[in-house]
Coordinates of C-alpha atoms and ligand atoms in Angstrom, one line a residue:
M6 CA -8.1 11.9 19.9
V7 CA -7.2 14.9 17.8
A8 CA -5.1 17.5 19.6
S9 CA -7.0 20.8 19.5
I10 CA -5.4 24.1 18.7
T11 CA -5.3 26.2 21.9
P12 CA -5.9 29.9 21.4
S13 CA -3.7 32.5 23.1
A14 CA -4.3 33.0 26.9
H15 CA -4.2 36.7 26.1
L16 CA -7.8 36.4 24.9
A17 CA -9.1 35.1 28.2
D18 CA -10.5 38.4 29.3
V19 CA -11.3 39.9 25.9
R20 CA -14.9 40.4 24.9
Y21 CA -16.8 42.1 22.1
E22 CA -20.4 41.3 22.8
I23 CA -21.8 43.8 20.3
R24 CA -21.1 41.0 17.8
G25 CA -21.1 38.2 20.4
A26 CA -23.4 35.3 21.4
L27 CA -26.7 37.3 21.1
T28 CA -25.8 38.3 17.6
R29 CA -25.0 34.7 16.7
R30 CA -28.4 33.6 18.1
A31 CA -30.0 36.4 16.0
R32 CA -28.3 35.0 12.9
E33 CA -29.7 31.5 13.7
L34 CA -33.2 32.9 14.1
E35 CA -32.9 34.8 10.8
A36 CA -31.7 31.6 9.1
A37 CA -34.8 29.9 10.5
G38 CA -36.8 32.6 8.7
L39 CA -37.5 35.2 11.4
D40 CA -37.4 38.9 10.7
I41 CA -35.0 40.3 13.4
I42 CA -34.8 44.0 14.0
K43 CA -31.1 44.5 14.7
L44 CA -30.3 47.5 16.9
N45 CA -26.9 46.3 18.0
I46 CA -24.3 47.9 15.6
G47 CA -23.8 51.6 14.8
N48 CA -23.5 50.8 11.1
P49 CA -25.3 53.5 9.1
G50 CA -25.0 51.8 5.7
R51 CA -27.1 48.9 7.0
Y52 CA -30.0 51.3 7.6
G53 CA -30.2 53.1 4.3
F54 CA -27.8 55.9 5.1
E55 CA -25.3 56.7 2.4
A56 CA -21.9 58.3 2.3
P57 CA -21.9 61.7 0.6
A58 CA -21.6 61.2 -3.2
H59 CA -18.5 63.4 -3.4
L60 CA -16.6 60.9 -1.3
R61 CA -17.6 58.1 -3.6
E62 CA -16.7 60.1 -6.6
A63 CA -13.2 61.0 -5.2
I64 CA -12.5 57.3 -4.7
A65 CA -13.7 56.4 -8.2
R66 CA -11.5 59.2 -9.7
H67 CA -8.4 57.8 -7.9
L68 CA -9.0 54.1 -8.3
H69 CA -6.1 53.9 -10.7
D70 CA -3.8 55.7 -8.2
S71 CA -4.5 53.2 -5.5
E72 CA -2.7 50.2 -6.7
A73 CA 0.6 50.7 -5.0
Y74 CA 1.4 50.6 -1.3
G75 CA 1.1 54.1 0.1
H76 CA 3.0 55.9 2.9
E77 CA 2.8 54.0 6.2
Q78 CA 1.1 56.9 7.9
G79 CA -1.4 57.6 5.1
L80 CA -1.7 59.6 1.9
E81 CA 0.1 62.9 2.2
I82 CA -2.9 64.9 0.9
A83 CA -5.2 63.2 3.4
R84 CA -2.9 63.8 6.3
E85 CA -2.5 67.5 5.3
T86 CA -6.3 67.8 5.4
I87 CA -6.6 66.1 8.8
A88 CA -3.8 68.3 10.2
A89 CA -5.5 71.4 8.9
Q90 CA -8.8 70.3 10.6
Q91 CA -7.0 69.7 13.9
R92 CA -5.2 73.0 13.8
A93 CA -8.4 74.8 13.0
R94 CA -9.8 73.2 16.2
G95 CA -7.0 74.6 18.2
A96 CA -4.7 71.5 18.5
R97 CA -1.0 72.5 18.8
H98 CA 1.9 71.3 16.7
V99 CA -0.1 69.1 14.5
E100 CA 1.7 68.4 11.2
P101 CA 1.2 65.6 8.6
E102 CA 4.2 63.7 10.3
R103 CA 2.0 63.5 13.5
I104 CA -1.0 62.1 11.7
F105 CA -1.6 58.4 11.3
I106 CA -4.3 57.0 9.0
G107 CA -5.5 53.4 9.7
N108 CA -8.1 50.9 8.6
G109 CA -10.7 52.5 10.8
V110 CA -10.1 53.9 14.3
S111 CA -10.3 50.3 15.4
E112 CA -6.8 49.5 14.1
L113 CA -5.4 52.7 15.5
I114 CA -6.7 52.1 19.0
D115 CA -4.7 48.9 19.1
L116 CA -1.7 50.6 17.5
S117 CA -1.7 53.5 20.0
L118 CA -1.8 51.2 23.0
R119 CA 0.7 48.7 21.5
A120 CA 3.2 51.6 21.1
L121 CA 2.6 52.8 24.7
L122 CA 2.2 50.0 27.2
Q123 CA 4.7 47.9 29.2
P124 CA 3.2 44.8 30.8
G125 CA 1.2 45.7 33.8
D126 CA 0.7 49.4 32.9
E127 CA -2.7 50.8 33.7
V128 CA -5.1 52.7 31.4
L129 CA -8.0 54.7 32.7
L130 CA -11.1 53.7 30.8
P131 CA -14.7 54.8 31.1
S132 CA -17.3 52.3 32.4
P133 CA -19.4 51.8 30.3
D134 CA -16.8 51.9 27.6
Y135 CA -16.6 51.1 23.9
P136 CA -15.3 47.6 24.5
L137 CA -12.5 47.7 22.0
W138 CA -10.6 50.1 24.3
S139 CA -10.6 47.4 27.1
A140 CA -9.8 44.6 24.7
A141 CA -6.8 46.5 23.1
T142 CA -5.5 47.4 26.6
I143 CA -5.6 43.8 27.7
L144 CA -4.2 42.4 24.5
N145 CA -1.3 44.8 24.7
G146 CA -0.4 43.7 28.3
G147 CA -2.1 46.6 30.0
Q148 CA -4.7 46.7 32.8
P149 CA -8.0 48.6 32.5
R150 CA -8.8 50.8 35.5
Y151 CA -12.4 51.9 35.1
Y152 CA -13.9 55.3 36.1
H153 CA -17.7 55.3 36.3
C154 CA -20.0 57.3 34.0
L155 CA -23.2 56.7 35.8
A156 CA -26.7 57.7 34.7
S157 CA -27.2 59.3 38.1
H158 CA -24.3 61.6 37.1
D159 CA -25.7 62.3 33.5
H160 CA -23.1 59.8 32.4
Q161 CA -20.3 62.3 33.1
P162 CA -17.0 61.2 34.5
D163 CA -16.0 62.4 38.0
P164 CA -12.5 63.9 38.0
D165 CA -12.0 63.2 41.7
E166 CA -12.7 59.5 41.1
I167 CA -10.4 59.5 38.2
E168 CA -7.5 61.1 40.1
A169 CA -8.1 58.6 43.0
L170 CA -7.6 55.7 40.6
I171 CA -4.1 56.8 39.5
T172 CA -1.1 54.8 40.6
P173 CA 2.6 54.9 39.5
R174 CA 1.6 52.4 36.8
T175 CA -1.0 54.6 35.1
R176 CA 0.0 55.7 31.7
A177 CA -3.0 57.1 29.8
L178 CA -6.5 58.5 30.2
V179 CA -9.1 57.5 27.6
L180 CA -12.1 59.7 26.9
I181 CA -14.8 58.9 24.5
N182 CA -16.6 62.1 23.6
P183 CA -19.3 62.2 22.3
N184 CA -19.7 58.9 24.1
N185 CA -20.6 55.4 22.9
P186 CA -22.7 53.9 24.5
T187 CA -24.2 56.7 26.6
G188 CA -24.4 59.6 24.2
A189 CA -22.9 62.0 26.8
V190 CA -21.0 65.0 25.5
Y191 CA -18.4 66.5 27.8
P192 CA -18.4 70.3 28.6
R193 CA -15.2 72.3 28.4
A194 CA -15.0 72.9 32.2
L195 CA -14.9 69.1 32.8
L196 CA -12.2 68.6 30.1
Q197 CA -10.1 71.3 31.7
R198 CA -10.2 69.4 35.0
L199 CA -9.3 66.2 33.3
V200 CA -6.4 67.8 31.4
A201 CA -5.1 69.2 34.7
I202 CA -5.1 65.7 36.2
A203 CA -3.3 64.3 33.2
A204 CA -0.7 67.1 33.5
R205 CA -0.2 66.4 37.2
H206 CA 0.3 62.7 36.6
R207 CA 2.1 62.9 33.2
L208 CA -0.6 60.8 31.5
L209 CA -1.1 60.5 27.7
L210 CA -4.6 61.7 26.7
L211 CA -6.4 59.4 24.3
A212 CA -9.5 61.2 22.9
D213 CA -11.8 59.0 20.9
E214 CA -13.8 61.6 19.0
I215 CA -15.2 59.5 16.2
Y216 CA -18.7 61.0 16.8
D217 CA -17.4 64.6 16.9
E218 CA -20.0 66.1 14.7
I219 CA -23.0 64.0 15.7
L220 CA -24.7 66.3 18.1
Y221 CA -28.4 67.0 19.1
D222 CA -30.4 69.9 20.4
G223 CA -27.6 72.5 20.5
A224 CA -25.0 70.3 22.2
T225 CA -21.5 71.5 21.4
F226 CA -18.4 69.4 20.9
Q227 CA -15.1 70.6 22.6
P228 CA -12.1 68.9 21.1
L229 CA -9.8 67.7 23.8
A230 CA -6.6 68.6 22.0
E231 CA -7.4 72.3 22.2
V232 CA -7.8 72.2 26.0
A233 CA -4.7 70.0 26.3
G234 CA -2.5 72.6 24.6
E235 CA 1.1 71.5 25.0
L236 CA 0.1 68.3 26.8
P237 CA 0.5 65.2 24.6
C238 CA -2.9 64.2 23.3
L239 CA -3.8 61.6 20.6
S240 CA -7.2 62.5 19.0
F241 CA -9.1 59.9 16.9
G242 CA -11.6 60.6 14.1
G243 CA -12.8 58.9 11.0
L244 CA -15.2 58.4 8.1
S245 CA -17.3 55.7 9.7
K246 CA -19.9 57.6 11.5
V247 CA -20.0 61.4 10.7
H248 CA -19.5 60.5 7.0
R249 CA -21.5 57.3 7.1
A250 CA -18.8 55.2 5.5
C251 CA -18.0 52.4 7.9
G252 CA -17.1 50.0 5.1
Y253 CA -14.4 52.3 3.7
R254 CA -12.4 51.5 6.9
V255 CA -10.7 54.9 7.2
G256 CA -9.8 56.4 10.6
W257 CA -7.1 58.7 11.8
M258 CA -5.2 59.8 14.9
S259 CA -3.5 63.1 15.4
L260 CA -0.8 63.7 17.9
S261 CA -0.8 67.2 19.4
G262 CA 1.2 68.9 22.2
D263 CA 4.9 69.4 22.8
P264 CA 6.7 67.5 20.1
A265 CA 9.8 67.1 22.3
R266 CA 7.8 65.0 24.8
T267 CA 6.3 62.7 22.2
A268 CA 9.1 62.2 19.7
A269 CA 10.0 58.7 20.8
Y270 CA 6.3 57.7 21.0
R271 CA 5.7 59.2 17.5
D272 CA 8.5 57.1 16.2
A273 CA 7.1 54.0 17.8
L274 CA 3.8 54.7 16.2
Q275 CA 5.5 55.1 12.8
L276 CA 7.3 51.8 13.3
L277 CA 4.1 49.9 14.0
A278 CA 2.4 51.6 11.1
A279 CA 5.2 50.6 8.8
L280 CA 5.1 47.0 10.0
R281 CA 1.6 46.7 8.5
L282 CA 2.8 48.6 5.4
C283 CA -0.1 51.0 5.0
A284 CA -3.8 51.4 5.4
N285 CA -6.2 50.6 2.5
V286 CA -5.2 53.3 0.0
T287 CA -8.3 53.4 -2.1
A288 CA -10.6 54.8 0.5
Q289 CA -8.2 57.4 1.8
W290 CA -9.0 59.5 -1.3
A291 CA -12.3 60.3 0.4
V292 CA -10.7 62.1 3.3
P293 CA -9.9 65.5 1.6
P294 CA -13.5 66.0 0.2
A295 CA -15.0 64.7 3.5
L296 CA -13.1 67.3 5.6
Q297 CA -13.0 70.2 3.1
S298 CA -16.6 70.3 1.9
A299 CA -19.5 71.6 3.9
P300 CA -20.6 69.2 6.6
T301 CA -23.4 66.8 5.7
I302 CA -24.3 65.3 9.0
G303 CA -26.2 68.4 10.3
A304 CA -29.1 67.7 7.9
L305 CA -29.6 64.4 9.8
T306 CA -29.2 65.6 13.4
A307 CA -31.2 68.9 13.1
P308 CA -34.9 68.9 13.8
G309 CA -36.7 67.1 11.0
G310 CA -33.6 65.1 10.2
R311 CA -33.7 61.3 10.5
L312 CA -31.4 60.9 13.4
H313 CA -33.1 63.7 15.3
E314 CA -36.5 62.1 14.7
A315 CA -35.2 58.7 15.8
R316 CA -33.9 60.2 19.0
R317 CA -37.2 62.1 19.6
I318 CA -39.2 58.8 19.2
V319 CA -36.9 57.1 21.7
L320 CA -37.2 59.9 24.2
E321 CA -41.0 59.9 23.8
A322 CA -41.2 56.1 24.1
V323 CA -39.1 56.1 27.3
A324 CA -41.2 59.0 28.8
A325 CA -44.3 56.9 28.2
S326 CA -42.8 53.7 29.5
D327 CA -43.9 52.1 32.8
Y328 CA -40.4 50.6 33.3
L329 CA -37.7 52.7 31.6
E330 CA -35.7 55.9 32.2
L331 CA -33.1 57.5 30.0
V332 CA -30.5 60.3 30.2
A333 CA -31.2 62.0 26.8
P334 CA -28.2 61.4 24.5
D335 CA -26.6 64.7 23.4
G336 CA -24.5 63.1 20.7
A337 CA -23.4 59.9 18.9
L338 CA -25.7 57.2 17.4
Y339 CA -27.2 55.5 20.5
A340 CA -29.6 55.6 23.4
F341 CA -28.7 53.8 26.6
P342 CA -32.0 53.4 28.6
Q343 CA -32.2 51.7 31.9
V344 CA -34.9 49.7 33.7
R345 CA -36.1 51.5 36.7
A346 CA -34.9 50.2 40.1
D347 CA -38.3 50.7 41.6
R348 CA -39.9 48.4 39.1
F349 CA -37.5 45.4 39.2
A350 CA -35.9 44.4 42.5
D351 CA -33.3 42.5 40.6
F352 CA -32.7 42.9 36.8
D353 CA -30.6 40.7 34.6
D354 CA -29.8 42.7 31.5
E355 CA -28.5 39.7 29.6
A356 CA -31.6 37.6 30.3
F357 CA -33.8 40.6 29.3
A358 CA -31.9 41.0 26.0
L359 CA -32.2 37.3 25.2
R360 CA -35.9 37.3 25.9
L361 CA -36.4 40.4 23.8
L362 CA -34.6 38.6 20.9
E363 CA -36.4 35.2 21.4
E364 CA -39.9 36.6 22.1
E365 CA -40.0 39.8 20.1
S366 CA -37.3 39.5 17.5
V367 CA -35.4 42.6 18.6
L368 CA -31.7 42.6 19.1
V369 CA -30.1 45.1 21.5
V370 CA -26.9 45.1 23.5
P371 CA -27.1 44.5 27.2
G372 CA -25.4 47.2 29.3
S373 CA -23.0 44.7 30.9
S374 CA -21.4 44.3 27.5
F375 CA -19.7 47.7 28.0
N376 CA -17.5 46.6 30.9
V377 CA -20.0 47.4 33.6
P378 CA -20.2 44.6 36.1
R379 CA -23.9 44.8 36.8
S380 CA -26.2 46.8 34.6
R381 CA -29.8 47.7 34.2
H382 CA -29.1 49.3 30.8
F383 CA -29.3 48.2 27.2
R384 CA -28.0 50.0 24.2
L385 CA -29.8 50.5 20.9
T386 CA -28.8 52.5 17.8
L387 CA -30.7 55.5 16.6
L388 CA -30.2 54.3 13.0
P389 CA -33.5 52.5 12.1
P390 CA -36.4 54.4 10.5
P391 CA -38.2 56.3 13.3
A392 CA -41.4 54.3 12.8
Q393 CA -39.5 51.1 13.4
L394 CA -38.1 52.4 16.6
H395 CA -41.6 53.1 17.8
E396 CA -42.5 49.5 17.1
V397 CA -39.3 48.4 19.0
F398 CA -40.4 50.1 22.1
V399 CA -43.9 48.6 21.9
R400 CA -42.1 45.2 21.9
I401 CA -39.7 46.2 24.7
E402 CA -42.6 47.2 26.9
R403 CA -44.4 43.9 26.2
V404 CA -41.4 41.9 27.4
L405 CA -40.9 44.1 30.5
A406 CA -44.6 43.8 31.4
R407 CA -44.3 40.0 31.2
M408 CA -41.2 40.1 33.4
A409 CA -43.0 42.4 35.9
H410 CA -45.9 40.0 36.0
E411 CA -43.6 37.0 36.6
Q412 CA -41.8 38.9 39.3
A413 CA -45.2 39.7 41.0
Q414 CA -46.1 36.0 40.8
A415 CA -42.8 34.7 42.2
P416 CA -42.5 33.8 45.8
A417 CA -41.1 36.7 47.9
A418 CA -37.9 34.9 48.6
A419 CA -37.1 34.6 44.9
V420 CA -37.6 38.4 44.3
A421 CA -35.6 39.5 47.4
Ligands
PLP523 C1 -16.3 55.0 20.3 C2 -15.9 54.2 19.0 N1 -14.6 54.2 18.7 C3 -14.1 53.6 17.6 C4 -15.0 52.9 16.8 C5 -14.4 52.1 15.6 O1 -14.7 52.8 14.4 P1 -14.0 52.5 13.0 O2 -15.1 52.1 12.1 O3 -13.3 53.8 12.6 O4 -13.0 51.4 13.2 C6 -16.3 52.8 17.1 C7 -17.3 52.1 16.3 O5 -18.4 51.9 16.6 C8 -16.8 53.5 18.2 O6 -18.1 53.6 18.6

């Protein structure tokens, strides 16, 4: 018998279902010739969105300047631009030395936690979360402690619940705002309460703000760093979503607040950044034009814009549905509907998502993929053409009608 290679035990609790078993099944069905509508990944380039031309042109102009390793924290000119953006938002003490550019925010989430955690340290994470935050916490020896962001609460965190979860091992509070998967956008008053908690318990604030400018119907984004003031705060942003350039793999994090309190942590971040030499240099040239030119996302999120229309179709479809309800997303690229409790006594979100794929060729992500133990939700992206989203909800309704019919036929004991 051949001895198999055993993977690390660290991976035992690590999941990323957005590209998991359902997606693999969708690929099989595609290989068999089916046309699958994939709503599982927030990848604008796959749905016909383009990065602004001036980003592409900046990269092309600097192709020749991209052949050497760059600074471990990122190109100086790009970091200056990011620092200026953060200062203009009210973040304190942000200088290029406190900016780190990575191969997407994804790499930096891992780096930020690797530089912070001792084995057994706890990190406060939203549930539902963007699952990389949980995975990176676990992979770096930490323990997720989840605070709820329930639909019944408009998907807003409850500061009292968060404070009650804090123990002597708690090191950091993660906020995803605007939120993936819920689309919630947090008001300033809530952030002030959360900052006060972080101050009382000496927590590092980790603000995933990758959807910072993707806002609907007058919603406003409040950067956490401005509210945090002198409190240490690491804010994450990037080119993937707002600038529709996921494939460039450019993200950044900006350390704000009292430099004396974060000097050792900053040095740890720099060491980890240096160990991987540098981020992809080529695409970093797109950062200055992305942040210095007039914003381009507003044309898509304003009435008449494609994302706005997609969201409108989803809201209308849910309003007309016999089975669904939804807290309207105020930001980001997703809707997170749920199946009504009065229509299904018991609802298995994974079984539903599998049926939707097998029977109607639509791929969504079940709510339980976002570190929620039991969920009636599913997530879909707002990126497909609005007419296709309309068709998606016709198919969703068909599956739910079949499930309701089967439930009605089932013996009472099976439903209870
Ligand atoms: C909340 C959140 N954070 C981070 C990321 C990772 O983005 P990047 O492409 O910069 O790695 C995503 C991607 O979907 C996301 O939704």
